[in-house]
Phi, psi and omega in degrees: 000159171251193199284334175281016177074002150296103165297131176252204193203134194272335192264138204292141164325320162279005151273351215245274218274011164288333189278320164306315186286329173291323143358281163317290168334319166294309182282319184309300166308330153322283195309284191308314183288319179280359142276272218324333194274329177269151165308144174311129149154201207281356177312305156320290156342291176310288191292352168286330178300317218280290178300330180318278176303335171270029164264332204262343155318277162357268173358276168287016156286297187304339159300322156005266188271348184312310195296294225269303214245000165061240175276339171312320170285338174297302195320287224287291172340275196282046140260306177316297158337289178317312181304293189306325180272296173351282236264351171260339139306328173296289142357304180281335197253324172295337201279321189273010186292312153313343207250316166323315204290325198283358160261354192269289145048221125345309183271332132317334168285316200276012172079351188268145181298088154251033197305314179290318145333311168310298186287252199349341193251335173302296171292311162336285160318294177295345151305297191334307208291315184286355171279335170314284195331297204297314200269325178309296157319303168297325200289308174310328178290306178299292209264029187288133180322296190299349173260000223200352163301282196314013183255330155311350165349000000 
């Protein structure tokens, strides 16, 4: 403590707070392998929502620290940022896919055109797969050694 009774600390601040944010990292990379490791559908779905939030967790670590730890953390950031708006796009095109198919459905029972439900539920898919692609390529990028060294600090 010091003469004002405020506990200090001997080690500088850019030793302190690389270690917290690897935290957050951990558990996102945590997350992140084992959905990549599952088959497509909604199990998979879920665990991709699941990184979506701890990337956005992440995130707001690294705003944290960015002013203390500069540019790695910046770099680190908007690769997270990036991860994070995918996997929330991603997100977006999995929610409504029950409520197609179940109007496709319905319109069909009903002697009615659910032809458009199809294509829509269609297109649904097939944005996923290349956003498969896409969240493969960035999630390497966010967890490039050379960007993630310094949480090793």
């Amino acid at each position: 403590r010091d003469v004002t009774g405020v506990q200090t600390c001997a080690l500088p601040i850019s030793d302190v707070l690389p270690p917290l944010v690897a935290k957050s990292y951990r558990k996102t990379k945590r997350a992140a392998r084992a959905a990549l490791r599952m088959a497509p559908g909604p199990d998979r779905d879920a665990a991709l929502h699941l990184v979506r939030r701890r990337t956005k967790r992440l995130r707001y670590a690294l705003e944290t620290v960015e002013p203390v730890v500069g540019k790695p953390a910046r770099r680190l950031r908007r690769r997270s940022k990036d991860v994070q708006g995918l996997l929330g796009d991603h997100h977006d095109l999995v929610v409504p896919r029950p409520a197609l198919r179940e109007l496709g459905a319905r319109a069909h029972r009903d002697n009615a055109n659910g032809f458009t439900f199809g294509l829509l539920h269609g297109h649904a898919d097939e944005r996923e797969r290349r956003m498969a692609k896409r969240f493969a390529r960035r999630w390497r990028r966010l967890t490039d050694r050379r960007a993630t060294k310094w949480l090793a600090h």
